[in-house]
Coordinates of C-alpha atoms and ligand atoms in Angstrom, one line a residue:
M1 CA 16.3 33.4 -10.5
R2 CA 13.9 31.2 -12.5
V3 CA 11.6 28.4 -11.4
I4 CA 9.8 26.0 -13.7
L5 CA 6.0 25.7 -13.6
P6 CA 4.1 22.5 -14.2
D7 CA 3.4 23.5 -17.9
E8 CA 7.2 23.8 -18.4
T9 CA 7.1 27.6 -18.6
E10 CA 9.7 29.5 -16.6
L11 CA 8.9 32.1 -14.1
E12 CA 11.4 34.9 -13.4
L13 CA 11.5 35.9 -9.7
P14 CA 13.8 38.0 -7.5
D15 CA 16.4 36.1 -5.5
G16 CA 15.0 34.7 -2.2
A17 CA 11.4 34.8 -3.5
S18 CA 9.0 32.5 -1.6
G19 CA 6.4 30.1 -2.9
L20 CA 3.8 32.8 -2.0
D21 CA 5.8 35.3 -4.1
A22 CA 5.7 32.9 -7.0
A23 CA 1.9 32.5 -6.6
R24 CA 1.5 36.3 -6.5
A25 CA 3.6 36.6 -9.7
I26 CA 1.2 34.2 -11.4
G27 CA -1.9 35.9 -10.2
P28 CA -3.5 37.4 -7.1
R29 CA -6.3 34.9 -7.0
L30 CA -3.9 32.0 -7.0
A31 CA -2.0 33.6 -4.2
E32 CA -5.1 34.0 -2.2
Q33 CA -6.2 30.4 -2.6
A34 CA -2.6 28.9 -2.2
V35 CA -2.2 26.3 0.5
L36 CA 1.3 25.1 -0.2
V37 CA 3.9 24.7 -2.8
R38 CA 5.3 21.4 -4.1
V39 CA 8.9 21.7 -5.0
N40 CA 10.6 18.9 -7.0
G41 CA 7.8 16.7 -5.7
S42 CA 8.0 17.4 -2.0
V43 CA 6.0 19.8 0.1
R44 CA 7.3 23.2 1.2
D45 CA 5.8 26.0 3.3
L46 CA 4.6 28.9 1.1
R47 CA 6.6 31.3 3.2
L48 CA 10.0 29.6 2.6
P49 CA 12.3 30.7 -0.2
L50 CA 12.6 28.9 -3.5
A51 CA 15.9 28.3 -5.3
D52 CA 17.0 28.8 -8.9
G53 CA 15.9 26.0 -11.2
E54 CA 13.4 24.3 -8.9
R55 CA 10.2 22.8 -10.4
I56 CA 7.3 24.2 -8.5
Q57 CA 3.6 23.6 -8.3
V58 CA 1.3 25.8 -6.2
L59 CA -1.5 23.9 -4.6
T60 CA -4.8 25.7 -3.8
T61 CA -8.0 25.1 -2.0
R62 CA -9.3 23.6 -5.2
D63 CA -6.9 20.6 -4.8
R64 CA -9.3 19.3 -2.2
D65 CA -8.4 15.6 -2.8
D66 CA -4.7 16.1 -3.0
P67 CA -3.0 14.2 -0.1
D68 CA -0.4 16.9 0.4
A69 CA -3.0 19.7 0.4
L70 CA -5.1 17.7 2.9
Y71 CA -2.0 17.0 5.0
V72 CA -1.3 20.8 5.4
L73 CA -5.0 21.5 6.0
R74 CA -5.2 18.9 8.7
H75 CA -1.9 19.8 10.3
S76 CA -3.2 23.4 10.6
A77 CA -6.4 22.1 12.1
A78 CA -4.3 20.2 14.7
H79 CA -2.8 23.5 15.8
L80 CA -6.2 25.0 16.2
L81 CA -7.2 22.1 18.4
A82 CA -4.1 22.7 20.6
E83 CA -5.1 26.4 20.9
A84 CA -8.6 25.4 21.9
A85 CA -7.4 22.8 24.4
R86 CA -5.2 25.3 26.2
R87 CA -7.9 27.9 26.3
L88 CA -10.8 25.7 27.4
Y89 CA -8.7 23.6 29.9
P90 CA -6.2 25.9 31.4
G91 CA -3.1 24.1 32.6
T92 CA -3.2 21.6 29.7
K93 CA 0.2 20.5 28.5
V94 CA 0.6 19.9 24.8
A95 CA 2.7 17.2 23.3
I96 CA 2.6 16.3 19.6
G97 CA 0.0 16.8 16.9
P98 CA 0.8 15.4 13.5
P99 CA -1.5 14.9 10.5
I100 CA -2.2 11.2 9.8
E101 CA -3.9 9.3 7.1
N102 CA -7.5 10.7 6.9
G103 CA -7.0 13.2 9.7
F104 CA -4.9 14.4 12.6
Y105 CA -4.5 14.0 16.3
Y106 CA -3.0 16.0 19.1
D107 CA -1.7 14.5 22.4
F108 CA -2.5 16.4 25.6
E109 CA -2.0 16.1 29.3
F110 CA -5.2 17.6 30.6
P111 CA -5.2 18.9 34.2
E112 CA -8.2 16.7 34.9
P113 CA -9.3 13.6 32.9
V114 CA -11.8 14.6 30.2
T115 CA -14.7 12.6 28.7
E116 CA -16.3 12.4 25.3
E117 CA -18.1 15.6 26.0
A118 CA -14.8 17.5 25.6
L119 CA -14.9 16.6 21.9
E120 CA -17.9 18.7 21.3
R121 CA -16.6 21.7 23.3
L122 CA -13.2 21.6 21.6
E123 CA -14.8 21.3 18.2
E124 CA -17.1 24.2 18.9
E125 CA -14.1 26.3 20.0
M126 CA -12.2 25.4 16.8
R127 CA -15.1 26.5 14.8
R128 CA -15.2 29.8 16.7
E129 CA -11.5 30.2 16.0
I130 CA -12.0 29.7 12.3
A131 CA -15.0 32.1 12.2
E132 CA -13.0 34.7 14.1
G133 CA -10.1 34.2 11.7
R134 CA -6.6 32.8 12.2
S135 CA -3.4 33.2 10.2
W136 CA -0.1 31.4 10.7
E137 CA 3.1 33.2 11.2
R138 CA 6.4 31.4 10.9
W139 CA 9.9 32.2 12.3
E140 CA 13.1 30.5 13.1
T141 CA 14.7 30.6 16.5
S142 CA 17.7 29.1 18.4
R143 CA 17.5 26.0 20.4
D144 CA 18.1 27.8 23.7
E145 CA 15.5 30.4 23.0
A146 CA 13.0 27.7 22.1
R147 CA 13.7 25.8 25.3
G148 CA 13.5 28.9 27.4
F149 CA 10.1 29.8 25.8
F150 CA 8.6 26.4 26.5
E151 CA 10.0 26.2 30.0
Q152 CA 8.3 29.5 30.7
E153 CA 5.1 28.3 29.2
G154 CA 5.2 25.2 31.4
E155 CA 5.4 22.8 28.5
P156 CA 7.7 19.9 29.5
Y157 CA 6.9 17.8 26.4
K158 CA 7.8 20.6 24.1
V159 CA 11.1 21.2 26.0
E160 CA 11.9 17.5 25.4
L161 CA 11.1 17.8 21.7
V162 CA 13.4 20.9 21.4
D163 CA 16.2 18.9 23.0
T164 CA 15.8 16.0 20.6
A165 CA 14.9 18.0 17.5
E166 CA 17.3 17.7 14.5
G167 CA 18.2 20.7 12.3
D168 CA 16.8 24.2 12.6
I169 CA 14.1 25.1 15.1
S170 CA 11.0 26.8 13.7
F171 CA 7.9 28.2 15.4
Y172 CA 4.4 28.7 14.1
R173 CA 2.0 31.1 15.7
Q174 CA -1.8 31.5 15.2
G175 CA -3.9 33.4 17.7
D176 CA -2.2 33.2 21.1
F177 CA -0.8 29.7 20.5
V178 CA 2.9 29.1 19.5
D179 CA 4.0 25.7 18.5
L180 CA 7.4 24.1 17.8
C181 CA 6.8 22.9 14.2
R182 CA 8.5 22.2 10.9
G183 CA 5.4 23.0 9.0
P184 CA 4.2 23.5 6.4
H185 CA 1.0 25.4 7.3
L186 CA -1.8 27.2 5.6
Q187 CA -1.7 30.9 5.3
N188 CA -4.9 31.2 7.3
A189 CA -7.7 29.1 8.6
E190 CA -10.2 30.1 5.9
P191 CA -9.8 26.9 3.7
I192 CA -10.8 24.7 6.7
K193 CA -14.5 24.4 5.7
A194 CA -15.2 21.3 7.7
V195 CA -13.7 20.0 10.9
K196 CA -14.7 17.1 13.2
L197 CA -13.3 15.7 16.3
L198 CA -13.8 12.0 16.3
S199 CA -12.5 10.2 19.4
L200 CA -10.3 10.1 22.5
A201 CA -7.7 7.5 23.3
G202 CA -4.9 7.0 25.8
A203 CA -1.4 7.2 24.3
Y204 CA 1.9 7.0 26.1
W205 CA 4.3 9.8 25.5
R206 CA 6.5 8.7 22.7
G207 CA 4.7 5.3 22.6
D208 CA 6.6 4.2 25.7
E209 CA 4.6 2.7 28.5
T210 CA 7.1 3.8 31.1
R211 CA 6.3 7.4 30.2
P212 CA 3.2 9.4 31.2
Q213 CA -0.1 8.5 29.6
L214 CA -1.6 11.3 27.6
T215 CA -5.0 11.9 26.0
R216 CA -5.0 11.6 22.2
V217 CA -7.7 13.6 20.5
Y218 CA -8.4 12.4 17.0
G219 CA -10.0 14.6 14.4
T220 CA -10.3 15.3 10.7
A221 CA -10.7 18.3 8.4
F222 CA -11.7 18.9 4.8
F223 CA -11.8 21.6 2.2
D224 CA -15.5 20.8 1.5
P225 CA -18.3 19.9 4.0
Q226 CA -19.5 17.2 1.6
D227 CA -16.2 15.5 1.8
L228 CA -16.6 15.3 5.5
E229 CA -20.1 13.8 5.2
D230 CA -18.7 11.1 2.8
Y231 CA -15.9 10.4 5.1
L232 CA -18.1 10.0 8.2
Q233 CA -20.2 7.5 6.3
R234 CA -17.1 5.5 5.4
I235 CA -16.0 5.4 9.1
E236 CA -19.4 4.3 10.2
E237 CA -19.1 1.4 7.7
A238 CA -15.5 0.7 9.0
K239 CA -16.8 0.5 12.6
R240 CA -19.4 -2.0 11.6
R241 CA -16.7 -4.0 10.0
D242 CA -14.1 -3.6 12.7
H243 CA -12.6 -7.1 13.0
R244 CA -12.3 -6.8 16.8
R245 CA -16.0 -6.3 17.0
L246 CA -16.8 -9.0 14.5
G247 CA -14.3 -11.4 16.2
R248 CA -16.3 -11.1 19.4
T249 CA -19.8 -11.1 17.9
L250 CA -19.0 -14.1 15.7
G251 CA -17.3 -15.9 18.6
L252 CA -14.0 -16.2 16.7
F253 CA -11.3 -14.8 18.9
D254 CA -10.6 -12.5 21.9
F255 CA -7.8 -10.7 23.7
S256 CA -6.7 -10.3 27.3
E257 CA -4.6 -7.6 28.9
R258 CA -2.7 -10.5 30.5
A259 CA -1.2 -11.4 27.1
P260 CA -1.1 -8.1 25.1
G261 CA -0.9 -8.5 21.3
M262 CA -1.7 -12.2 21.4
A263 CA -5.0 -13.7 20.3
F264 CA -7.1 -16.3 22.0
W265 CA -9.0 -18.4 19.5
H266 CA -12.5 -19.7 20.3
P267 CA -13.7 -23.0 18.8
R268 CA -15.4 -21.2 15.9
G269 CA -12.3 -19.1 15.2
M270 CA -10.3 -22.3 15.2
V271 CA -12.5 -23.7 12.5
V272 CA -11.5 -20.7 10.3
W273 CA -7.9 -21.1 11.4
N274 CA -7.8 -24.8 10.5
V275 CA -9.4 -24.2 7.1
L276 CA -6.5 -21.8 6.3
E277 CA -4.0 -24.3 7.8
D278 CA -5.5 -27.3 5.8
L279 CA -5.4 -25.2 2.6
R280 CA -1.8 -24.3 3.2
R281 CA -0.8 -27.9 3.9
R282 CA -2.7 -29.3 0.9
E283 CA -1.4 -26.8 -1.6
N284 CA 2.2 -27.1 -0.2
A285 CA 2.0 -30.9 -0.7
R286 CA 0.6 -30.4 -4.2
R287 CA 3.4 -28.0 -5.1
G288 CA 6.4 -30.0 -3.9
Y289 CA 7.0 -28.4 -0.5
E290 CA 8.0 -30.4 2.5
E291 CA 7.0 -29.5 6.1
V292 CA 9.7 -29.0 8.7
R293 CA 9.6 -27.9 12.3
T294 CA 12.3 -25.8 14.0
P295 CA 12.9 -24.3 17.5
Q296 CA 11.4 -21.2 19.0
L297 CA 14.5 -20.0 20.8
Y298 CA 18.0 -19.5 19.5
D299 CA 21.4 -18.4 20.8
S300 CA 22.1 -14.8 19.8
D301 CA 25.0 -16.3 17.8
L302 CA 22.5 -17.5 15.2
W303 CA 20.9 -14.0 15.0
R304 CA 24.4 -12.5 14.6
T305 CA 25.0 -14.8 11.6
S306 CA 21.7 -13.9 10.0
G307 CA 22.2 -10.2 10.6
H308 CA 19.0 -9.9 12.7
W309 CA 20.9 -9.1 15.9
E310 CA 22.3 -6.1 14.2
K311 CA 19.3 -5.0 12.1
F312 CA 16.2 -6.3 14.0
Q313 CA 17.2 -6.7 17.6
E314 CA 14.8 -4.0 19.0
H315 CA 11.9 -6.1 17.6
M316 CA 13.0 -9.3 19.2
F317 CA 12.1 -10.8 22.7
R318 CA 15.4 -11.7 24.4
L319 CA 16.2 -13.8 27.4
E320 CA 19.2 -15.1 29.2
I321 CA 19.6 -18.8 30.0
E322 CA 22.7 -20.0 31.9
G323 CA 24.5 -16.9 31.0
R324 CA 23.8 -17.1 27.3
D325 CA 21.8 -14.6 25.4
F326 CA 18.8 -16.0 23.5
G327 CA 16.2 -14.6 21.2
L328 CA 12.7 -15.8 20.3
K329 CA 12.4 -16.2 16.6
P330 CA 10.8 -13.2 14.8
M331 CA 10.9 -15.1 11.5
N332 CA 11.6 -18.6 10.3
C333 CA 14.5 -18.1 7.9
P334 CA 17.5 -18.3 10.1
G335 CA 16.2 -21.6 11.7
H336 CA 15.6 -23.0 8.2
C337 CA 19.2 -22.1 7.1
L338 CA 20.5 -23.8 10.2
L339 CA 18.4 -26.8 9.5
Y340 CA 19.7 -26.9 5.9
S341 CA 23.3 -26.7 7.2
L342 CA 22.8 -29.8 9.5
S343 CA 23.1 -32.3 6.6
P344 CA 25.0 -32.4 3.3
H345 CA 23.1 -31.6 0.1
S346 CA 23.5 -32.6 -3.6
Y347 CA 22.2 -30.7 -6.6
R348 CA 19.8 -33.6 -7.1
E349 CA 17.8 -32.5 -4.1
L350 CA 17.3 -29.0 -5.4
P351 CA 15.0 -27.1 -5.4
L352 CA 14.5 -27.9 -1.8
R353 CA 11.2 -26.3 -0.7
I354 CA 10.7 -26.3 3.0
A355 CA 7.6 -24.9 4.7
E356 CA 6.8 -24.1 8.3
A357 CA 3.9 -22.3 9.9
G358 CA 6.1 -21.5 12.9
N359 CA 5.1 -19.4 15.9
L360 CA 6.8 -16.0 15.6
H361 CA 7.2 -13.3 18.2
R362 CA 7.9 -9.6 17.6
N363 CA 8.3 -7.0 20.3
E364 CA 5.8 -4.4 19.2
L365 CA 5.3 -1.4 21.5
S366 CA 2.0 -1.9 23.4
G367 CA 0.8 1.5 22.1
V368 CA 0.7 0.2 18.5
L369 CA -0.9 -3.1 19.1
H370 CA -4.3 -3.4 17.2
G371 CA -6.5 -6.5 17.3
L372 CA -5.2 -9.1 14.9
L373 CA -3.6 -6.4 12.6
R374 CA -0.7 -5.6 14.9
V375 CA 0.3 -8.4 17.2
R376 CA 3.2 -9.8 19.1
H377 CA 2.6 -13.4 18.4
F378 CA 1.7 -14.7 14.9
V379 CA 2.0 -17.5 12.4
Q380 CA 2.9 -17.0 8.7
D381 CA 2.2 -19.4 5.8
D382 CA 6.0 -19.3 5.4
A383 CA 8.4 -21.3 3.2
H384 CA 11.9 -21.1 1.9
I385 CA 13.2 -22.5 -1.3
Y386 CA 16.9 -23.4 -1.8
C387 CA 17.8 -23.7 -5.4
T388 CA 20.5 -23.3 -8.1
Q389 CA 20.8 -20.0 -10.0
E390 CA 19.3 -21.7 -13.0
Q391 CA 16.2 -22.8 -11.1
I392 CA 15.4 -19.3 -9.7
Q393 CA 13.2 -18.2 -12.5
D394 CA 10.9 -21.3 -12.4
E395 CA 10.7 -21.1 -8.7
L396 CA 9.7 -17.5 -8.7
L397 CA 7.0 -18.2 -11.3
A398 CA 5.7 -21.1 -9.3
C399 CA 5.5 -18.8 -6.2
L400 CA 3.5 -16.3 -8.1
D401 CA 1.1 -19.0 -9.5
Y402 CA 0.6 -20.2 -6.0
A403 CA -0.1 -16.7 -4.7
Y404 CA -2.7 -15.9 -7.4
Y405 CA -4.4 -19.3 -6.9
L406 CA -5.0 -18.2 -3.3
Y407 CA -6.0 -14.6 -4.1
D408 CA -8.5 -15.9 -6.6
L409 CA -9.9 -18.3 -4.1
F410 CA -10.5 -15.4 -1.6
D411 CA -11.6 -13.2 -4.5
L412 CA -9.1 -10.5 -3.8
D413 CA -7.9 -7.6 -6.0
M414 CA -4.1 -7.4 -5.8
R415 CA -1.5 -4.8 -6.6
V416 CA 2.2 -5.6 -7.1
E417 CA 5.1 -3.7 -5.8
L418 CA 8.7 -4.5 -6.6
S419 CA 10.9 -3.3 -3.6
L420 CA 14.5 -2.6 -4.5
R421 CA 17.8 -2.4 -2.7
P422 CA 17.7 -0.4 0.6
D423 CA 20.5 1.7 2.1
N424 CA 21.4 -0.9 4.7
K425 CA 21.7 -3.7 2.1
L426 CA 24.1 -6.7 2.5
G427 CA 26.1 -7.8 -0.6
T428 CA 27.4 -6.2 -3.8
D429 CA 25.6 -4.1 -6.4
E430 CA 26.3 -6.8 -9.0
E431 CA 24.3 -9.3 -6.8
W432 CA 21.5 -6.9 -6.4
D433 CA 21.4 -6.1 -10.2
F434 CA 21.1 -9.8 -10.8
A435 CA 18.4 -10.4 -8.1
E436 CA 16.3 -7.4 -9.1
E437 CA 16.4 -8.4 -12.7
E438 CA 15.3 -12.0 -11.9
L439 CA 12.2 -10.6 -10.1
R440 CA 11.4 -8.2 -13.0
K441 CA 11.7 -11.0 -15.5
A442 CA 9.3 -13.2 -13.4
L443 CA 6.7 -10.3 -13.2
A444 CA 7.0 -9.7 -16.9
S445 CA 6.4 -13.3 -17.8
K446 CA 3.4 -13.4 -15.6
G447 CA 2.2 -10.3 -17.3
L448 CA 1.7 -8.5 -13.9
D449 CA 1.6 -4.7 -13.7
Y450 CA 3.8 -3.4 -10.9
V451 CA 5.4 -0.3 -9.5
E452 CA 9.0 -0.2 -8.3
S453 CA 9.8 1.2 -4.9
E454 CA 13.4 2.3 -4.4
G455 CA 15.0 1.5 -1.1
E456 CA 12.0 -0.7 0.2
G457 CA 13.7 -4.1 -0.3
S458 CA 14.8 -6.3 2.6
F459 CA 18.4 -5.9 3.8
Y460 CA 19.2 -9.3 2.3
G461 CA 17.4 -9.1 -1.0
P462 CA 14.8 -7.4 -3.3
K463 CA 11.1 -8.5 -3.0
I464 CA 7.8 -8.7 -4.8
D465 CA 5.2 -7.4 -2.4
L466 CA 1.6 -8.3 -3.0
H467 CA -1.0 -5.9 -1.7
M468 CA -4.8 -6.3 -1.6
D469 CA -7.2 -3.4 -1.9
D470 CA -10.1 -3.9 0.4
S471 CA -13.8 -3.0 0.1
L472 CA -13.2 0.2 2.1
G473 CA -10.5 1.4 -0.3
R474 CA -7.6 0.5 2.1
S475 CA -4.5 -1.3 1.0
W476 CA -2.9 -4.2 2.9
Q477 CA 0.3 -6.1 2.2
L478 CA -0.4 -9.8 2.3
G479 CA 2.2 -11.7 0.3
T480 CA 5.9 -11.4 -0.3
V481 CA 8.4 -13.3 -2.6
Q482 CA 12.0 -12.4 -1.9
L483 CA 15.2 -13.5 -3.6
D484 CA 18.1 -13.7 -1.2
L485 CA 21.7 -14.3 -2.2
Q486 CA 23.1 -13.2 1.2
M487 CA 21.7 -15.5 3.9
P488 CA 23.0 -18.7 2.3
K489 CA 26.5 -17.2 2.2
R490 CA 26.3 -15.9 5.7
F491 CA 25.3 -19.4 6.9
G492 CA 28.0 -21.1 4.7
L493 CA 25.3 -23.2 3.0
A494 CA 26.4 -25.4 0.2
Y495 CA 25.4 -28.2 -2.2
Q496 CA 27.5 -30.5 -4.3
G497 CA 27.1 -29.7 -8.0
D498 CA 27.2 -32.2 -10.8
D499 CA 30.8 -31.0 -11.2
N500 CA 31.5 -32.4 -7.7
A501 CA 32.4 -28.9 -6.5
E502 CA 30.7 -27.0 -3.7
H503 CA 28.2 -24.3 -4.7
T504 CA 26.2 -21.8 -2.7
P505 CA 22.4 -22.1 -3.2
A506 CA 20.1 -19.2 -3.8
M507 CA 17.3 -18.8 -1.3
I508 CA 13.7 -17.6 -2.0
H509 CA 11.6 -16.5 1.0
R510 CA 7.9 -16.5 0.4
A511 CA 4.7 -16.0 2.5
L512 CA 1.5 -15.6 0.5
L513 CA -1.3 -14.8 2.9
G514 CA 1.4 -13.5 5.2
S515 CA 0.6 -13.5 8.9
L516 CA -2.5 -15.6 9.3
E517 CA -3.7 -13.5 12.2
R518 CA -3.5 -10.4 10.2
F519 CA -5.1 -12.1 7.2
V520 CA -8.1 -13.1 9.2
G521 CA -8.4 -9.5 10.6
V522 CA -8.1 -7.9 7.2
Y523 CA -10.4 -10.4 5.5
L524 CA -13.1 -10.0 8.2
E525 CA -13.1 -6.3 7.6
H526 CA -13.0 -6.7 3.8
T527 CA -16.0 -9.1 3.9
G528 CA -17.8 -7.5 6.9
G529 CA -17.7 -11.0 8.4
E530 CA -19.6 -12.6 5.5
L531 CA -17.0 -15.2 5.0
P532 CA -17.2 -17.4 1.8
L533 CA -18.7 -20.7 2.3
F534 CA -15.5 -22.7 2.5
L535 CA -14.2 -20.5 5.4
A536 CA -17.5 -20.0 7.3
P537 CA -17.2 -21.7 10.7
E538 CA -20.9 -22.7 10.5
Q539 CA -22.0 -23.3 6.9
V540 CA -25.6 -24.4 7.4
R541 CA -28.1 -23.8 10.2
I542 CA -31.3 -25.8 10.4
L543 CA -34.3 -24.4 12.3
P544 CA -37.0 -27.0 13.2
V545 CA -40.3 -25.1 13.5
S546 CA -41.4 -27.2 16.5
D547 CA -40.4 -30.2 18.7
S548 CA -42.0 -32.6 16.3
H549 CA -39.6 -31.5 13.5
R550 CA -36.4 -32.0 15.4
S551 CA -35.6 -35.5 14.4
E552 CA -36.1 -34.8 10.7
A553 CA -34.0 -31.6 11.0
E554 CA -31.3 -33.8 12.6
S555 CA -31.5 -36.2 9.7
L556 CA -30.9 -33.5 7.2
A557 CA -28.0 -32.2 9.3
D558 CA -26.5 -35.7 9.3
R559 CA -27.0 -36.0 5.6
L560 CA -25.0 -32.8 5.0
R561 CA -22.4 -33.5 7.7
A562 CA -21.7 -36.8 5.9
D563 CA -20.6 -34.7 3.0
G564 CA -18.2 -32.8 5.2
F565 CA -20.2 -29.7 5.8
R566 CA -20.4 -27.8 9.1
V567 CA -24.0 -27.9 10.1
Q568 CA -25.9 -26.9 13.3
V569 CA -29.5 -27.4 14.4
D570 CA -30.9 -24.5 16.4
E571 CA -33.4 -26.2 18.7
R572 CA -33.9 -23.3 21.0
E573 CA -37.5 -22.5 22.0
E574 CA -37.4 -19.2 20.3
T575 CA -39.7 -18.1 17.5
V576 CA -38.6 -19.0 14.0
S577 CA -38.2 -15.3 13.0
R578 CA -36.0 -14.7 16.1
R579 CA -33.9 -17.7 15.2
I580 CA -33.6 -16.6 11.5
R581 CA -32.5 -13.2 12.8
D582 CA -29.8 -14.8 15.0
A583 CA -28.5 -16.9 12.1
E584 CA -28.2 -13.7 10.0
L585 CA -26.3 -12.0 12.8
A586 CA -24.0 -15.0 13.0
K587 CA -23.5 -14.6 9.2
V588 CA -24.4 -18.2 8.5
P589 CA -24.4 -18.6 4.7
Y590 CA -27.3 -21.1 4.5
V591 CA -30.4 -21.4 6.7
V592 CA -33.0 -24.1 6.4
V593 CA -36.4 -23.8 8.1
W594 CA -37.9 -27.3 8.7
G595 CA -41.6 -27.4 9.2
D596 CA -44.6 -29.6 8.2
R597 CA -44.1 -29.2 4.5
E598 CA -40.4 -30.1 4.5
S599 CA -38.9 -33.5 3.6
L600 CA -35.5 -34.6 2.2
D601 CA -37.1 -33.9 -1.3
S602 CA -38.4 -30.5 -0.4
V603 CA -36.1 -28.3 1.7
S604 CA -36.7 -24.6 2.0
V605 CA -33.4 -22.7 1.9
R606 CA -32.6 -19.1 2.7
R607 CA -29.2 -17.9 1.4
R608 CA -27.2 -15.1 2.9
S609 CA -27.7 -13.2 -0.4
G610 CA -31.4 -13.1 0.4
E611 CA -32.3 -15.6 -2.2
Q612 CA -34.8 -18.3 -1.2
S613 CA -35.9 -21.5 -2.8
V614 CA -37.2 -25.0 -2.3
T615 CA -34.9 -27.8 -3.3
S616 CA -34.0 -31.4 -2.4
A617 CA -31.3 -32.4 0.2
D618 CA -29.2 -33.8 -2.6
A619 CA -29.4 -30.7 -4.7
L620 CA -28.6 -28.6 -1.6
A621 CA -25.5 -30.7 -1.0
E622 CA -24.5 -30.3 -4.6
E623 CA -25.0 -26.5 -4.4
L624 CA -22.9 -26.4 -1.2
R625 CA -20.1 -28.4 -2.9
S626 CA -19.9 -26.1 -5.8
A627 CA -20.1 -22.9 -3.7
A628 CA -17.4 -24.2 -1.3
R629 CA -14.9 -24.2 -4.2
L630 CA -12.4 -26.3 -2.4
Ligands
ZN701 ZN1 2.7 22.1 13.1
ZN702 ZN1 12.3 -15.9 5.3

């Protein structure tokens, strides 16, 4: 048989040859350094056979930044961790240990609870294993044999995994540890040049809080020690910027176990919230949207019409009232369609743009909740546009204009993704051809670069997804603009055309910042809490040097408040330097120290950037006005 190499040359191999055989045929050095083979774009274990005509690429220890190579390296490190845990803590039961973005974890049921000090011991043992040498052996087995093996080993979680596994069962062994695993794995542990265990966390078996709580050990591994150093520096920075920490230290929001996944907003947090809310309301009004308000709770009948009962039910909170099944809304669209249907419409009213920052609830598993980034209760800057087919293009363009107005305001770098029809789509291929083409046209006329992702669209329509890249190199989806020809049909929505006949409107769903909770979380981490002036809960803090300066400090505060700025006077009996330090920790953008030399004509200002100057109260107000950009 023949396989095709990345340079388009063909390689002749005996039938049944593996990726490793292919590497050997190319050269012994390549075979020695090989970590996996990529076949027609997806990863495959080196030990598995290739087939005639496949395009292959052998990845080696030199592909140290390749996500697939790192994936295999880290997955192999996870197996070393499990081996170490079973040796150091006899009686430990092992659950699952996948690679994840930037590392890996393994879930264990330790015989006794362990503390952070276990991380060092386990890491030491993994290093010993690597130094001693480990290689991976792979074989396939029957389901019965696999179950028997794990029963004998006293591994109930593995038994359950065998019972629910799909397809063939394969085992990997290194040292005295055998794991149920699909692979792929390294040939041996030598390429693991740097390994670090990072943290412990509780994790329910299969994310289900009614199942046992296990201990999740997080770690990472690299092909190069320097890569580990760089990574550890990045996570230090991420910790400093963790929005949950910033939310507390800046007094913005909090959480309670009594309302998992739902934020409590403190007054300073509400200032931020209301700035976003005012911005939304102002821009909606400017751009021809009208506000509506719709209920929280609907008969399951509505969700059946919208298709959510079928496609989204597991994410909904349900309750029974007087024998009827109800669901809390996880999104605003069905309520808006119902609202539209309650009165007759003429083509003269279209496009009808209705906006609502409704309270939404989604039933996320408690194990995946994460600060403001993954919540059960949230609010979106949501709107729906009902329009004629001819109006679609202009409306899409207006949505994109609006989106980029906001992203510029927040100084965000965006990437665009066009998500196309999924397998579970509603409607015909012709409708999807039309809808996808409308979105492409809009992106082209805005001159936006984008990538297309097959199968990622919503079940009712294709969408333009707007992702931001944050200062730590992570990517977050914020906005979405979706063209939907299905929901209006399902709800029997109509308008009377200028031909007096009834027509079905098209519907555009759009949210631009997305969930406001999530946006605040992402933006805090992106900025490290240094919010732009227009968003800062406290914009100016004035520090009177002594008691005798208080009334003058207050008069400056009043002068600036009259212009609409959020100003506080810190009159605490602390030293000036201590109070300056506190203002810095609170990330207040402007600090004024008021002493003997100060007057409304001569104000000494310290900016968050570190820049200091003496200016007049009027000039300061002018500077604030232009910096606020709103
Ligand atoms: Zn594995
Ligand atoms: Zn919608």
